[in-house]
Amino acid sequence: IKKGMMRVKQISTFSENNRNRTSLLPYLSLIIIGVIIGSFMNGRSFFSNSTFIEQCFIPSDNNTSVFILIKETFLWAMIFTVCAFCIGLCAFGIIPGVILLLYRGAGIGMSISCIYTDYGRASLFPAAAVIPKAAAFSVIAALSVRESFKFSRGILNYCIKGDICADKAGSFRLYCVKFIVLIILSLFISAADGGLNYILAKVIQQ
């Protein structure tokens, strides 16, 4: 009976903690800090024209097909989300998660800075292609890292205190499902971004 009561208590505690969701504001704040850092990277030889830094936020040239635009954007979103997923499986995932958010923000900041430098006053249309995508992927990044932090914290509690989640397998399944949903959302955003880039390229050509 005691074991049964303990298990019910564990389930109750797990459900209660699950309902306490952390605000996205701290995670978005880290991305904003990354944007500021990235804006100072433009013009430096080590960072300029580096796809690894700008993460395909800069719109491609007019000859790029919609499919390639979607593929490139989705690839980087997929890489980021998978990295966040893996970080959540580590007991000390907080520091890598913070670095990941700063990195995402740096890509946005450098891209916008590059557009302003290259186009000057004519940067309105290129910036219009970057800002909606940057905002959407910032939310995806914040959600990804928030989930990874929660799971990482659970693993750390288990290592230090021996706290055991009541439904460990179910919790991991839910963790996987959340990241699958985030990847699907990233695909939709990438598709919308590819279409927007294509339309803006045609407008600029005219």
PDB file of C-alpha atoms in Angstrom, residues 38-202:
ATOM      1  CA  GLY A  38      26.118  39.203 -34.442  1.00  0.00           C
ATOM      2  CA  SER A  39      25.581  42.747 -35.653  1.00  0.00           C
ATOM      3  CA  PHE A  40      29.207  43.503 -34.732  1.00  0.00           C
ATOM      4  CA  MET A  41      30.513  40.476 -36.650  1.00  0.00           C
ATOM      5  CA  ASN A  42      29.716  41.988 -40.043  1.00  0.00           C
ATOM      6  CA  GLY A  43      32.794  43.223 -41.880  1.00  0.00           C
ATOM      7  CA  ARG A  44      35.224  41.046 -39.991  1.00  0.00           C
ATOM      8  CA  SER A  45      37.116  38.792 -42.395  1.00  0.00           C
ATOM      9  CA  PHE A  46      36.789  35.695 -40.215  1.00  0.00           C
ATOM     10  CA  PHE A  47      32.983  35.914 -40.104  1.00  0.00           C
ATOM     11  CA  SER A  48      32.028  37.589 -43.393  1.00  0.00           C
ATOM     12  CA  ASN A  49      30.206  35.394 -45.922  1.00  0.00           C
ATOM     13  CA  SER A  50      30.259  32.470 -43.489  1.00  0.00           C
ATOM     14  CA  THR A  51      27.173  30.285 -43.865  1.00  0.00           C
ATOM     15  CA  PHE A  52      28.041  28.651 -40.552  1.00  0.00           C
ATOM     16  CA  ILE A  53      27.561  32.011 -38.818  1.00  0.00           C
ATOM     17  CA  GLU A  54      24.641  33.509 -40.742  1.00  0.00           C
ATOM     18  CA  GLN A  55      22.774  30.150 -40.900  1.00  0.00           C
ATOM     19  CA  CYS A  56      21.085  30.921 -44.246  1.00  0.00           C
ATOM     20  CA  PHE A  57      19.165  33.899 -42.877  1.00  0.00           C
ATOM     21  CA  ILE A  58      20.483  36.115 -45.702  1.00  0.00           C
ATOM     22  CA  PRO A  59      18.192  35.799 -48.762  1.00  0.00           C
ATOM     23  CA  SER A  60      19.819  33.911 -51.643  1.00  0.00           C
ATOM     24  CA  ASP A  61      20.344  35.433 -55.080  1.00  0.00           C
ATOM     25  CA  ASN A  62      17.531  35.736 -57.613  1.00  0.00           C
ATOM     26  CA  ASN A  63      18.523  32.590 -59.546  1.00  0.00           C
ATOM     27  CA  THR A  64      18.055  30.255 -56.582  1.00  0.00           C
ATOM     28  CA  SER A  65      15.024  27.978 -56.877  1.00  0.00           C
ATOM     29  CA  VAL A  66      12.274  27.899 -54.258  1.00  0.00           C
ATOM     30  CA  PHE A  67      13.113  24.278 -53.444  1.00  0.00           C
ATOM     31  CA  ILE A  68      16.742  25.109 -52.644  1.00  0.00           C
ATOM     32  CA  LEU A  69      15.666  28.089 -50.524  1.00  0.00           C
ATOM     33  CA  ILE A  70      13.336  25.869 -48.507  1.00  0.00           C
ATOM     34  CA  LYS A  71      15.905  23.086 -48.229  1.00  0.00           C
ATOM     35  CA  GLU A  72      18.709  25.354 -46.978  1.00  0.00           C
ATOM     36  CA  THR A  73      16.521  27.120 -44.403  1.00  0.00           C
ATOM     37  CA  PHE A  74      15.002  23.881 -43.143  1.00  0.00           C
ATOM     38  CA  LEU A  75      18.400  22.174 -42.951  1.00  0.00           C
ATOM     39  CA  TRP A  76      19.762  24.783 -40.538  1.00  0.00           C
ATOM     40  CA  ALA A  77      16.537  24.753 -38.511  1.00  0.00           C
ATOM     41  CA  MET A  78      16.764  20.961 -38.326  1.00  0.00           C
ATOM     42  CA  ILE A  79      20.408  21.082 -37.197  1.00  0.00           C
ATOM     43  CA  PHE A  80      19.556  23.576 -34.451  1.00  0.00           C
ATOM     44  CA  THR A  81      16.564  21.563 -33.204  1.00  0.00           C
ATOM     45  CA  VAL A  82      18.503  18.282 -33.175  1.00  0.00           C
ATOM     46  CA  CYS A  83      21.326  19.971 -31.217  1.00  0.00           C
ATOM     47  CA  ALA A  84      18.794  21.254 -28.674  1.00  0.00           C
ATOM     48  CA  PHE A  85      17.300  17.748 -28.430  1.00  0.00           C
ATOM     49  CA  CYS A  86      20.730  16.213 -27.742  1.00  0.00           C
ATOM     50  CA  ILE A  87      21.557  18.886 -25.155  1.00  0.00           C
ATOM     51  CA  GLY A  88      18.437  17.891 -23.245  1.00  0.00           C
ATOM     52  CA  LEU A  89      19.790  14.372 -22.873  1.00  0.00           C
ATOM     53  CA  CYS A  90      22.797  15.666 -20.915  1.00  0.00           C
ATOM     54  CA  ALA A  91      22.787  16.396 -17.183  1.00  0.00           C
ATOM     55  CA  PHE A  92      24.655  19.685 -17.718  1.00  0.00           C
ATOM     56  CA  GLY A  93      22.761  20.998 -20.735  1.00  0.00           C
ATOM     57  CA  ILE A  94      22.235  24.562 -19.538  1.00  0.00           C
ATOM     58  CA  ILE A  95      25.548  26.091 -20.679  1.00  0.00           C
ATOM     59  CA  PRO A  96      25.450  24.502 -24.175  1.00  0.00           C
ATOM     60  CA  GLY A  97      21.799  25.605 -24.443  1.00  0.00           C
ATOM     61  CA  VAL A  98      22.707  29.218 -23.656  1.00  0.00           C
ATOM     62  CA  ILE A  99      25.499  29.088 -26.258  1.00  0.00           C
ATOM     63  CA  LEU A 100      23.056  27.632 -28.781  1.00  0.00           C
ATOM     64  CA  LEU A 101      20.585  30.511 -28.297  1.00  0.00           C
ATOM     65  CA  LEU A 102      23.379  33.117 -28.540  1.00  0.00           C
ATOM     66  CA  TYR A 103      24.565  31.419 -31.729  1.00  0.00           C
ATOM     67  CA  ARG A 104      21.073  31.521 -33.266  1.00  0.00           C
ATOM     68  CA  GLY A 105      20.765  35.191 -32.418  1.00  0.00           C
ATOM     69  CA  ALA A 106      24.247  35.946 -33.798  1.00  0.00           C
ATOM     70  CA  GLY A 107      23.200  34.511 -37.161  1.00  0.00           C
ATOM     71  CA  ILE A 108      20.177  36.799 -37.269  1.00  0.00           C
ATOM     72  CA  GLY A 109      22.166  39.864 -36.186  1.00  0.00           C
ATOM     73  CA  MET A 110      24.955  39.352 -38.694  1.00  0.00           C
ATOM     74  CA  SER A 111      22.486  38.691 -41.518  1.00  0.00           C
ATOM     75  CA  ILE A 112      20.514  41.891 -40.921  1.00  0.00           C
ATOM     76  CA  SER A 113      23.742  43.874 -40.585  1.00  0.00           C
ATOM     77  CA  CYS A 114      25.061  42.416 -43.864  1.00  0.00           C
ATOM     78  CA  ILE A 115      21.822  43.292 -45.669  1.00  0.00           C
ATOM     79  CA  TYR A 116      21.977  46.878 -44.442  1.00  0.00           C
ATOM     80  CA  THR A 117      25.644  47.169 -45.466  1.00  0.00           C
ATOM     81  CA  ASP A 118      25.099  45.663 -48.936  1.00  0.00           C
ATOM     82  CA  TYR A 119      21.814  47.347 -49.867  1.00  0.00           C
ATOM     83  CA  GLY A 120      21.829  50.581 -47.856  1.00  0.00           C
ATOM     84  CA  ARG A 121      18.526  52.397 -48.278  1.00  0.00           C
ATOM     85  CA  ALA A 122      17.323  49.672 -50.622  1.00  0.00           C
ATOM     86  CA  SER A 123      17.472  47.096 -47.816  1.00  0.00           C
ATOM     87  CA  LEU A 124      13.715  47.279 -47.148  1.00  0.00           C
ATOM     88  CA  PHE A 125      12.734  44.291 -49.317  1.00  0.00           C
ATOM     89  CA  PRO A 126      15.612  41.977 -48.289  1.00  0.00           C
ATOM     90  CA  ALA A 127      15.030  42.836 -44.618  1.00  0.00           C
ATOM     91  CA  ALA A 128      11.329  42.101 -45.081  1.00  0.00           C
ATOM     92  CA  ALA A 129      12.314  38.562 -46.071  1.00  0.00           C
ATOM     93  CA  VAL A 130      14.569  38.062 -43.038  1.00  0.00           C
ATOM     94  CA  ILE A 131      12.623  39.604 -40.140  1.00  0.00           C
ATOM     95  CA  PRO A 132       9.502  37.355 -40.226  1.00  0.00           C
ATOM     96  CA  LYS A 133      11.678  34.249 -40.590  1.00  0.00           C
ATOM     97  CA  ALA A 134      13.988  35.440 -37.797  1.00  0.00           C
ATOM     98  CA  ALA A 135      11.051  36.071 -35.462  1.00  0.00           C
ATOM     99  CA  ALA A 136       9.452  32.685 -36.184  1.00  0.00           C
ATOM    100  CA  PHE A 137      12.685  30.724 -35.802  1.00  0.00           C
ATOM    101  CA  SER A 138      13.539  32.649 -32.626  1.00  0.00           C
ATOM    102  CA  VAL A 139      10.330  31.333 -31.057  1.00  0.00           C
ATOM    103  CA  ILE A 140      11.121  27.801 -32.301  1.00  0.00           C
ATOM    104  CA  ALA A 141      14.645  28.100 -30.857  1.00  0.00           C
ATOM    105  CA  ALA A 142      13.331  29.346 -27.506  1.00  0.00           C
ATOM    106  CA  LEU A 143      10.787  26.504 -27.314  1.00  0.00           C
ATOM    107  CA  SER A 144      13.432  23.919 -28.259  1.00  0.00           C
ATOM    108  CA  VAL A 145      15.937  25.040 -25.650  1.00  0.00           C
ATOM    109  CA  ARG A 146      13.247  25.437 -22.978  1.00  0.00           C
ATOM    110  CA  GLU A 147      12.216  21.811 -23.467  1.00  0.00           C
ATOM    111  CA  SER A 148      15.842  20.665 -23.453  1.00  0.00           C
ATOM    112  CA  PHE A 149      16.493  22.582 -20.212  1.00  0.00           C
ATOM    113  CA  LYS A 150      13.512  20.945 -18.524  1.00  0.00           C
ATOM    114  CA  PHE A 151      14.597  17.451 -19.541  1.00  0.00           C
ATOM    115  CA  SER A 152      18.242  18.135 -18.678  1.00  0.00           C
ATOM    116  CA  ARG A 153      17.212  19.405 -15.258  1.00  0.00           C
ATOM    117  CA  GLY A 154      15.272  16.191 -14.671  1.00  0.00           C
ATOM    118  CA  ILE A 155      18.366  14.117 -15.481  1.00  0.00           C
ATOM    119  CA  LEU A 156      20.516  16.310 -13.208  1.00  0.00           C
ATOM    120  CA  ASN A 157      18.039  15.905 -10.325  1.00  0.00           C
ATOM    121  CA  TYR A 158      18.177  12.166 -10.808  1.00  0.00           C
ATOM    122  CA  CYS A 159      22.006  12.179 -10.746  1.00  0.00           C
ATOM    123  CA  ILE A 160      22.255  14.392  -7.639  1.00  0.00           C
ATOM    124  CA  LYS A 161      19.171  13.583  -5.577  1.00  0.00           C
ATOM    125  CA  GLY A 162      18.066  10.295  -7.039  1.00  0.00           C
ATOM    126  CA  ASP A 163      14.673  11.767  -7.976  1.00  0.00           C
ATOM    127  CA  ILE A 164      12.899   9.374 -10.312  1.00  0.00           C
ATOM    128  CA  CYS A 165      10.240  10.487 -12.739  1.00  0.00           C
ATOM    129  CA  ALA A 166       7.068   8.427 -12.305  1.00  0.00           C
ATOM    130  CA  ASP A 167       6.678   7.639 -15.983  1.00  0.00           C
ATOM    131  CA  LYS A 168      10.208   7.821 -17.333  1.00  0.00           C
ATOM    132  CA  ALA A 169       9.463   6.152 -20.679  1.00  0.00           C
ATOM    133  CA  GLY A 170       6.331   8.252 -21.181  1.00  0.00           C
ATOM    134  CA  SER A 171       8.242  11.406 -20.339  1.00  0.00           C
ATOM    135  CA  PHE A 172      10.909  10.616 -22.938  1.00  0.00           C
ATOM    136  CA  ARG A 173       8.248   9.806 -25.538  1.00  0.00           C
ATOM    137  CA  LEU A 174       6.594  13.163 -24.849  1.00  0.00           C
ATOM    138  CA  TYR A 175       9.979  14.871 -25.152  1.00  0.00           C
ATOM    139  CA  CYS A 176      10.500  13.257 -28.577  1.00  0.00           C
ATOM    140  CA  VAL A 177       6.974  14.166 -29.726  1.00  0.00           C
ATOM    141  CA  LYS A 178       7.505  17.829 -28.796  1.00  0.00           C
ATOM    142  CA  PHE A 179      10.669  18.006 -30.875  1.00  0.00           C
ATOM    143  CA  ILE A 180       9.007  16.271 -33.824  1.00  0.00           C
ATOM    144  CA  VAL A 181       6.279  18.935 -33.698  1.00  0.00           C
ATOM    145  CA  LEU A 182       8.937  21.685 -33.598  1.00  0.00           C
ATOM    146  CA  ILE A 183      10.665  20.155 -36.642  1.00  0.00           C
ATOM    147  CA  ILE A 184       7.348  20.039 -38.539  1.00  0.00           C
ATOM    148  CA  LEU A 185       6.699  23.683 -37.640  1.00  0.00           C
ATOM    149  CA  SER A 186      10.204  24.518 -38.892  1.00  0.00           C
ATOM    150  CA  LEU A 187       9.358  22.879 -42.207  1.00  0.00           C
ATOM    151  CA  PHE A 188       6.217  25.007 -42.569  1.00  0.00           C
ATOM    152  CA  ILE A 189       8.145  28.183 -41.724  1.00  0.00           C
ATOM    153  CA  SER A 190      10.866  27.227 -44.219  1.00  0.00           C
ATOM    154  CA  ALA A 191       8.256  26.662 -46.940  1.00  0.00           C
ATOM    155  CA  ALA A 192       6.612  30.035 -46.242  1.00  0.00           C
ATOM    156  CA  ASP A 193      10.031  31.718 -46.218  1.00  0.00           C
ATOM    157  CA  GLY A 194      10.986  30.122 -49.552  1.00  0.00           C
ATOM    158  CA  GLY A 195       7.786  31.415 -51.135  1.00  0.00           C
ATOM    159  CA  LEU A 196       8.297  34.900 -49.683  1.00  0.00           C
ATOM    160  CA  ASN A 197      11.907  35.019 -50.907  1.00  0.00           C
ATOM    161  CA  TYR A 198      10.817  33.986 -54.380  1.00  0.00           C
ATOM    162  CA  ILE A 199       8.098  36.658 -54.541  1.00  0.00           C
ATOM    163  CA  LEU A 200      10.404  39.403 -53.253  1.00  0.00           C
ATOM    164  CA  ALA A 201      13.092  38.392 -55.755  1.00  0.00           C
ATOM    165  CA  LYS A 202      10.590  38.836 -58.596  1.00  0.00           C
TER     166      LYS A 202
END
